[in-house]
Short mmCIF file of C-alpha atoms and ligand atoms in Angstrom, two decimals:
data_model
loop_
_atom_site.label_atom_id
_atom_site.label_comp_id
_atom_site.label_asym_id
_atom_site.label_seq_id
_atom_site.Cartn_x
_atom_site.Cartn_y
_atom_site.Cartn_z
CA UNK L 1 0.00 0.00 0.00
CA UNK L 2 2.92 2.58 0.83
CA UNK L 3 4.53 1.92 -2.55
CA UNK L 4 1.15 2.33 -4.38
CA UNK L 5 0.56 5.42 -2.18
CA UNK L 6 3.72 6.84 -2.92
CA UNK L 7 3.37 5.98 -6.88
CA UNK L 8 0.28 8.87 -6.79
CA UNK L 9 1.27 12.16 -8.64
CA UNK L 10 -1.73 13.53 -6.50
CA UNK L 11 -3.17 12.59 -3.18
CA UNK L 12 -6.40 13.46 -2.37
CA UNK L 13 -6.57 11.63 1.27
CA UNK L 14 -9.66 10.76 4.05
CA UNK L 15 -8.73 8.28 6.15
CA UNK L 16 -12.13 8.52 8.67
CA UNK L 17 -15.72 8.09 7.48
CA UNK L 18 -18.62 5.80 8.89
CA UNK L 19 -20.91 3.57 6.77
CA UNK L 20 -24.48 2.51 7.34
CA UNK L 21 -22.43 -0.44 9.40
CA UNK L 22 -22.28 2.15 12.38
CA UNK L 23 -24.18 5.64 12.24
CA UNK L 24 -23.90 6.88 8.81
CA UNK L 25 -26.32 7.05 6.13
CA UNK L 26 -24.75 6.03 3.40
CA UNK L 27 -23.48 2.42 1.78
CA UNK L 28 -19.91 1.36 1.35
CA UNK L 29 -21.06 1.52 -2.40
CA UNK L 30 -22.18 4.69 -2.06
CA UNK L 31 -19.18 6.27 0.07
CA UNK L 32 -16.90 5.35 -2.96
CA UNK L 33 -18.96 6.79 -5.13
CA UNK L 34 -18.81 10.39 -3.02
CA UNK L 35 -15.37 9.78 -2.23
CA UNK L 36 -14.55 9.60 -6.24
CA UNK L 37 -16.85 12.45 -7.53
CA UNK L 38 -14.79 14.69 -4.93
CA UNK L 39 -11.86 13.26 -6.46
CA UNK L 40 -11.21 11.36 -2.89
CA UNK L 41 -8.11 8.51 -4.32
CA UNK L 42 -7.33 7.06 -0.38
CA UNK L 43 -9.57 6.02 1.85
CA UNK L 44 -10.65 4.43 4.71
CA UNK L 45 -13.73 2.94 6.21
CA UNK L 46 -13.94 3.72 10.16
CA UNK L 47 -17.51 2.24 12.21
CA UNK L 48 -17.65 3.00 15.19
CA UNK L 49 -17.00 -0.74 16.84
CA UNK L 50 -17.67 -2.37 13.37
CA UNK L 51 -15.25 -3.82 11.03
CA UNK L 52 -17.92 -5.80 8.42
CA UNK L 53 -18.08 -3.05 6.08
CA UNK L 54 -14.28 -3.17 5.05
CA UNK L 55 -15.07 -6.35 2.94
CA UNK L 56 -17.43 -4.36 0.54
CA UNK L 57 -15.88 -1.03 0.65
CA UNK L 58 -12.62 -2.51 -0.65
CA UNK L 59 -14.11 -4.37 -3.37
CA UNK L 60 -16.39 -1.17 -4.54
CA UNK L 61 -12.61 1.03 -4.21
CA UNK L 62 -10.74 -1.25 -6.30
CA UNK L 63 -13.57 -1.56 -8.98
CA UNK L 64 -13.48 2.26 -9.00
CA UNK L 65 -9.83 2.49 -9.11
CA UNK L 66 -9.16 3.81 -5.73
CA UNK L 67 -6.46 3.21 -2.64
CA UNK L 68 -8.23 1.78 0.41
CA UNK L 69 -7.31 1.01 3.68
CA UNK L 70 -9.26 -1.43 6.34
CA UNK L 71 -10.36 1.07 9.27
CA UNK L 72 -12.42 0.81 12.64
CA UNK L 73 -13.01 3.54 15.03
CA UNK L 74 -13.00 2.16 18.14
CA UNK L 75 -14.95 3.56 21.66
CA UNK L 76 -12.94 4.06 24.51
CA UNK L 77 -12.77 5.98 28.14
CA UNK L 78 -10.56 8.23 29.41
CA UNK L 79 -11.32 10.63 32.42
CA UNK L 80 -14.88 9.77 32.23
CA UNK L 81 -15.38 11.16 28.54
CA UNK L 82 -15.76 8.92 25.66
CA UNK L 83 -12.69 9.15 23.62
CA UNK L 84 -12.20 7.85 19.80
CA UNK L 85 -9.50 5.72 18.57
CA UNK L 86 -9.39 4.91 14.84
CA UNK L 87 -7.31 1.67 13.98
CA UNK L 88 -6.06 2.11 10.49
CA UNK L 89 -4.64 -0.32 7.65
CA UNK L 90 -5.83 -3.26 10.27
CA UNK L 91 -6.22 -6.42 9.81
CA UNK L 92 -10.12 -6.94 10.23
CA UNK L 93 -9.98 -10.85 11.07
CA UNK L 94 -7.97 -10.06 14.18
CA UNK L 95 -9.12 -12.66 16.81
CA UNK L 96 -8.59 -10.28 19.55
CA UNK L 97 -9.62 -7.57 18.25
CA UNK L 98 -12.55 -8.56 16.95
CA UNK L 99 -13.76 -10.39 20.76
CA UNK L 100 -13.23 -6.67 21.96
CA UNK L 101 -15.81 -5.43 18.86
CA UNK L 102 -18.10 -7.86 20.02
CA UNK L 103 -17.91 -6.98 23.86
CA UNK L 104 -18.32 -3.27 23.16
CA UNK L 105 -21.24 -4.28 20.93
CA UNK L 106 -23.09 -6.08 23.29
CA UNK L 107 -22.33 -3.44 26.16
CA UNK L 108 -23.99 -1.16 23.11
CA UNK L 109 -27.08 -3.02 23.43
CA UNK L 110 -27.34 -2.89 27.38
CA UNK L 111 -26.57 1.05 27.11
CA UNK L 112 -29.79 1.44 24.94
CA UNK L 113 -31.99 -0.36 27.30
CA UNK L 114 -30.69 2.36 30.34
CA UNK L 115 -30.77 5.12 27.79
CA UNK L 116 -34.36 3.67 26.87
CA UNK L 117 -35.59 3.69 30.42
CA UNK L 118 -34.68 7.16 30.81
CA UNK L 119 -36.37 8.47 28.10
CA UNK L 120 -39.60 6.74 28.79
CA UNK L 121 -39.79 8.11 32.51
CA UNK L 122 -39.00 11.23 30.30
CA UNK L 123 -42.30 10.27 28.79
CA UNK L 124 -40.94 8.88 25.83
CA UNK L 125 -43.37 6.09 25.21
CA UNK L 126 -41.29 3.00 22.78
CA UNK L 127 -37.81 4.78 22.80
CA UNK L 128 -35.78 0.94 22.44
CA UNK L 129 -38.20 0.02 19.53
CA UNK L 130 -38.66 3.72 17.92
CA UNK L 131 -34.24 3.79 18.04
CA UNK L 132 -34.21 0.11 16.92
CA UNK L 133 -36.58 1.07 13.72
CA UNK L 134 -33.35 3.33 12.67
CA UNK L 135 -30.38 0.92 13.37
CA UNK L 136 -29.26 -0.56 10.03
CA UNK L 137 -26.36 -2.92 11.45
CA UNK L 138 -28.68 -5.56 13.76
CA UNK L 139 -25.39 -6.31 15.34
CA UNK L 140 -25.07 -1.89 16.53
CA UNK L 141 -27.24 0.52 18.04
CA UNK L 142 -25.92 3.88 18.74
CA UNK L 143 -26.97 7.51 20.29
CA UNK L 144 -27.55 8.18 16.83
CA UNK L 145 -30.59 6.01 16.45
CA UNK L 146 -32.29 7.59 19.73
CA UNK L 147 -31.56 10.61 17.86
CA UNK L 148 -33.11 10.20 14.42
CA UNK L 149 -36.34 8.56 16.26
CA UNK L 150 -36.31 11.34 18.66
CA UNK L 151 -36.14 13.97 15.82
CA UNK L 152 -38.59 11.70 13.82
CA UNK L 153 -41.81 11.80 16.40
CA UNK L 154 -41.43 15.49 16.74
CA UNK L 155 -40.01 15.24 20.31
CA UNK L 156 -36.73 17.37 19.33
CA UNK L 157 -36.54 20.17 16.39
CA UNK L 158 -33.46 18.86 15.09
CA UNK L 159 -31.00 15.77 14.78
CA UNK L 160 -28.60 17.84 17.23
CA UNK L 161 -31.44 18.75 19.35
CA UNK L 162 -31.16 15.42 20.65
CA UNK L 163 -28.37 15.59 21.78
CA UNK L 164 -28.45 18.68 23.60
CA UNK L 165 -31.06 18.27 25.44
CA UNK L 166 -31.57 14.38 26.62
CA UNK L 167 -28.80 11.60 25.14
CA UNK L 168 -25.49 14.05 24.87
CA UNK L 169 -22.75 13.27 27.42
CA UNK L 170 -23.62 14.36 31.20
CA UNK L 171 -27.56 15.30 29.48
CA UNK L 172 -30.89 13.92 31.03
CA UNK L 173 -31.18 10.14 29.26
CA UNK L 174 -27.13 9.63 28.92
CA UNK L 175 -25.45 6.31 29.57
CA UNK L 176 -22.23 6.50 29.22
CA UNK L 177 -21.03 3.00 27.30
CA UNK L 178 -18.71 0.22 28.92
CA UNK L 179 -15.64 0.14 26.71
CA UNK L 180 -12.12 -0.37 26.72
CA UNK L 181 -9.53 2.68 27.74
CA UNK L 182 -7.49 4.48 25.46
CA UNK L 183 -4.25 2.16 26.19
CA UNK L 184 -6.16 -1.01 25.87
CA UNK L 185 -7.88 0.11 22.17
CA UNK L 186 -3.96 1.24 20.79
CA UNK L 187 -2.77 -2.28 22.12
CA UNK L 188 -5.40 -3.95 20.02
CA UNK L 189 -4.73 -2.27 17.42
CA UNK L 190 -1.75 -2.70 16.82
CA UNK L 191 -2.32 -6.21 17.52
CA UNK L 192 -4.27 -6.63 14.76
CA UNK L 193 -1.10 -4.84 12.85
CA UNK L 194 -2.55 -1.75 12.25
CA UNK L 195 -1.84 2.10 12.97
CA UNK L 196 -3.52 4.02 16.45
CA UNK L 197 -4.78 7.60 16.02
CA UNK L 198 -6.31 9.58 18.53
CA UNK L 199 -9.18 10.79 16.69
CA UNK L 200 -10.22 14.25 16.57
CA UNK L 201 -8.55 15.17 19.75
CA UNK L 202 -9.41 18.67 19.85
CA UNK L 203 -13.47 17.47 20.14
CA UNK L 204 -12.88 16.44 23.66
CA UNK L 205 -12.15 20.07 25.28
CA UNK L 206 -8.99 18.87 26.88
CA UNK L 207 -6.68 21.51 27.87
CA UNK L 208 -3.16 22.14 29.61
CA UNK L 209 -2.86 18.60 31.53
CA UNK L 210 -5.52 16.71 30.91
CA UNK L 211 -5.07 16.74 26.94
CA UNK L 212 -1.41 16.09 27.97
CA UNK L 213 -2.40 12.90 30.47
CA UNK L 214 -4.59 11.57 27.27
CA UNK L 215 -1.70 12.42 24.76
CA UNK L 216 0.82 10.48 27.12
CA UNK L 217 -1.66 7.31 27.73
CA UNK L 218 -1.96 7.05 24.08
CA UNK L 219 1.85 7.63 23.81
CA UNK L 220 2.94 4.82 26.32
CA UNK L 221 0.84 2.29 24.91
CA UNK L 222 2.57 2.72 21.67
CA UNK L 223 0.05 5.41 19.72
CA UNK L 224 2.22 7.95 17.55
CA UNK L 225 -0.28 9.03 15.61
CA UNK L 226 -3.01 11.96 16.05
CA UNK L 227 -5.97 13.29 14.05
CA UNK L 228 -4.64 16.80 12.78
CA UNK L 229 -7.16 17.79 10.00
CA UNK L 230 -10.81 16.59 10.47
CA UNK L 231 -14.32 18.01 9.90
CA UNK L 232 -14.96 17.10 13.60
CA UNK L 233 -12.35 20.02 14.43
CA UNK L 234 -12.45 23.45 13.75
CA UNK L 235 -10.08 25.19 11.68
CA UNK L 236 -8.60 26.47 15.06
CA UNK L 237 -8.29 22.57 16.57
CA UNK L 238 -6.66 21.91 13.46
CA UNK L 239 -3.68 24.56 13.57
CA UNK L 240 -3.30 23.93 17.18
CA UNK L 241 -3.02 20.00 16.84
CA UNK L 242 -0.33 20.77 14.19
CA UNK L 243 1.62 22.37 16.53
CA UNK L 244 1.03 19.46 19.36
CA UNK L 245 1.96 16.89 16.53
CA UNK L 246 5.18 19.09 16.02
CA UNK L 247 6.30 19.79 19.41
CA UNK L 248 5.37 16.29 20.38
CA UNK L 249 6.50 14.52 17.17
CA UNK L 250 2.99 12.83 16.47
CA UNK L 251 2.27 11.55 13.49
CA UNK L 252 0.02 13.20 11.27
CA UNK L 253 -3.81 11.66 10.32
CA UNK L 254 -6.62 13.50 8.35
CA UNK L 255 -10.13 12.56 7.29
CA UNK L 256 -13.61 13.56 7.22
CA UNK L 257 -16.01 11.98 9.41
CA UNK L 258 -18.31 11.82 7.25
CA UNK L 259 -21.36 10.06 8.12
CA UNK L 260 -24.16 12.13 6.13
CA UNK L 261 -25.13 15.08 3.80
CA UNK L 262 -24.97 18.87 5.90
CA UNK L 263 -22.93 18.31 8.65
CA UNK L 264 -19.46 18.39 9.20
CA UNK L 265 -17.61 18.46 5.86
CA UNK L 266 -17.80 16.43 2.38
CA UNK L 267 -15.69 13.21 2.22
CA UNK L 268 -12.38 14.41 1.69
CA UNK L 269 -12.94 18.12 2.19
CA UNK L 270 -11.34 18.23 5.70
CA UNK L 271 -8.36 20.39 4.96
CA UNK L 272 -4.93 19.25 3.86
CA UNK L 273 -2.17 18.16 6.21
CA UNK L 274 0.93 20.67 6.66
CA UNK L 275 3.77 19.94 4.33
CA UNK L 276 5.56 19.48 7.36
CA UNK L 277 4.27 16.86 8.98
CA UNK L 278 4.85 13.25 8.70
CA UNK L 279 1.64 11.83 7.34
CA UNK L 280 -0.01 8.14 8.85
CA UNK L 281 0.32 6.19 5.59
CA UNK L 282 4.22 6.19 5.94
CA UNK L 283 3.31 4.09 8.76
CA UNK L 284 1.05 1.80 6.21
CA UNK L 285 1.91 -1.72 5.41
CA UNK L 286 4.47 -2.34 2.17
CA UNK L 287 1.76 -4.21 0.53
P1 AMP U 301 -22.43 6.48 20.41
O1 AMP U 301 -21.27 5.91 19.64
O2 AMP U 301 -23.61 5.58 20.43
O3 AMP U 301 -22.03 6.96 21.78
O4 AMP U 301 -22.90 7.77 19.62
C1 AMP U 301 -21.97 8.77 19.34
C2 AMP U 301 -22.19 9.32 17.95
O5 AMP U 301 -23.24 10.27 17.99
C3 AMP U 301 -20.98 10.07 17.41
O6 AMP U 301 -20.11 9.21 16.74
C4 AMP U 301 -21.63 11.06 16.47
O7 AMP U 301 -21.85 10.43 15.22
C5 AMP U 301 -22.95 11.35 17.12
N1 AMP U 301 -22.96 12.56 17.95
C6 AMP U 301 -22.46 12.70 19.19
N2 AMP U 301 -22.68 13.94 19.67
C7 AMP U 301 -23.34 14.61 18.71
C8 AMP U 301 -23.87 15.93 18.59
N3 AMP U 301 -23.76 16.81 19.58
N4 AMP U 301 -24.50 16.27 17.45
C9 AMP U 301 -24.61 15.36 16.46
N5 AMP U 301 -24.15 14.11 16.50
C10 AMP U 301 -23.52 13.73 17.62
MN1 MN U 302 -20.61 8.66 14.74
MN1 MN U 303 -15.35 9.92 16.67
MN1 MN U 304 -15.93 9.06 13.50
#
């Protein structure tokens, strides 16, 4: 992959998006297809917890003609906030690994029956089956399901509504979800032979030394890599994780999060890396 990577007289990169196998709208099929008309020639897949989309994804990028790298974006706790970590270039039929999907998974499941009960003392009448008519992976339910069904019966205004006011973290009908820490996720990844980044770490609102603690967990469980340019930072998160990935000599990462139309940014419109910086696919398998 790095040879065929470095054999590109362009590179138009996003290495983080989420399929209809986590919380995004849109097919593996169809990502490709976006990911192409925005002239998008690496990519990866990243579910949240989910790895079964990487089988079609890489068969619809090579029929289009396009780099792709297996990806999973993996939950994890740190400080009592839910913290991302993206595997990249891994290998998906990782025993390990995948035990720890599974886990998660069903810990997914048991989150959505608290997160249920709260909402119907909220007076939510049929919250579990009204999120479970939106899940389109029977094997993960997310926040995002309670969302679209909350948004769906009228209960909220908007999609982000939900969150706000009842199933975003600390709100009303939040959970949190039992999941790994940040140490344990980088150690099965890179069991599975694949590449750590600590996704979107300016989304957290770390400062000073708490971002620093997170940084250094990730760090001495063998994580070099960190999410500079995403469209879950702002263009201020991004110029100040350049810097951290300079002082700190992190690895660069980049890539959308794209999971539908209107929010966030367009698959592979999440800014370029600095010239700079050492990019993640350096850090890519040779083939
Ligand atoms: P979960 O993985 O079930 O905890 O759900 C988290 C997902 O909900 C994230 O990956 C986002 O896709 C989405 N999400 C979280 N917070 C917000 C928010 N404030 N507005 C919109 N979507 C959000
Ligand atoms: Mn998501
Ligand atoms: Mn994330
Ligand atoms: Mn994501």
């Amino acid at each position: 992959m790095k040879e065929k990577i470095a054999a590109l007289e362009q590179l138009k990169p996003d290495l983080h998006m989420h399929s209809i196998f986590s919380d995004g709208n849109y097919t593996p099929e169809e990502l490709v297809q976006k990911a192409k008309n925005n002239g998008v020639n690496l990519l990866a897949l990243t579910d949240h917890d989910e790895v079964e989309g990487n089988k079609r994804m890489s068969i619809a990028a090579e029929n289009a003609g396009l780099l792709f790298v297996p990806g999973v974006e993996i939950s994890t706790k740190f400080a009592n906030k839910e913290i991302h970590v993206v595997g990249l270039d891994i290998d998906i039929n990782n025993e390990a690994l995948l035990k720890a999907l599974a886990e998660t998974k069903q810990n997914r499941v048991k989150r959505a029956e608290a997160m249920a009960e709260k909402l119907e003392e909220l007076g939510f009448a049929g919250a579990l089956k009204g999120a479970q008519e939106f899940v389109t992976n029977p094997s993960l339910i997310s926040r995002v399901h309670f969302a679209k069904w909350l948004q769906a019966t009228g209960a909220v205004g908007s999609f982000e509504q939900a969150f706000d006011k009842y199933i975003g973290s600390g709100r009303v009908a939040f959970v949190p979800l039992d999941s790994p820490t940040v140490g344990d996720a980088v150690k099965l990844i890179l069991g599975a032979s694949g590449v750590p980044v600590l996704a979107h770490p300016g989304r957290y609102g770390f400062k000073d030394w708490k971002l620093q603690a997170l940084l250094d967990e990730f760090k001495n469980a063998g994580g070099k890599v960190i999410e500079v340019t995403t469209g879950s930072h702002s263009e201020k998160n991004n110029i100040e994780f350049a810097d951290i990935a300079r002082q700190q000599g992190f690895v660069a990462s980049t890539g959308s999060d794209f999971h539908r139309e209107g929010t966030r940014c367009p698959i592979g419109e999440q800014g370029q890396l600095p010239s700079d910086l050492t990019p993640v696919w350096t850090l890519f398998r040779d083939n």
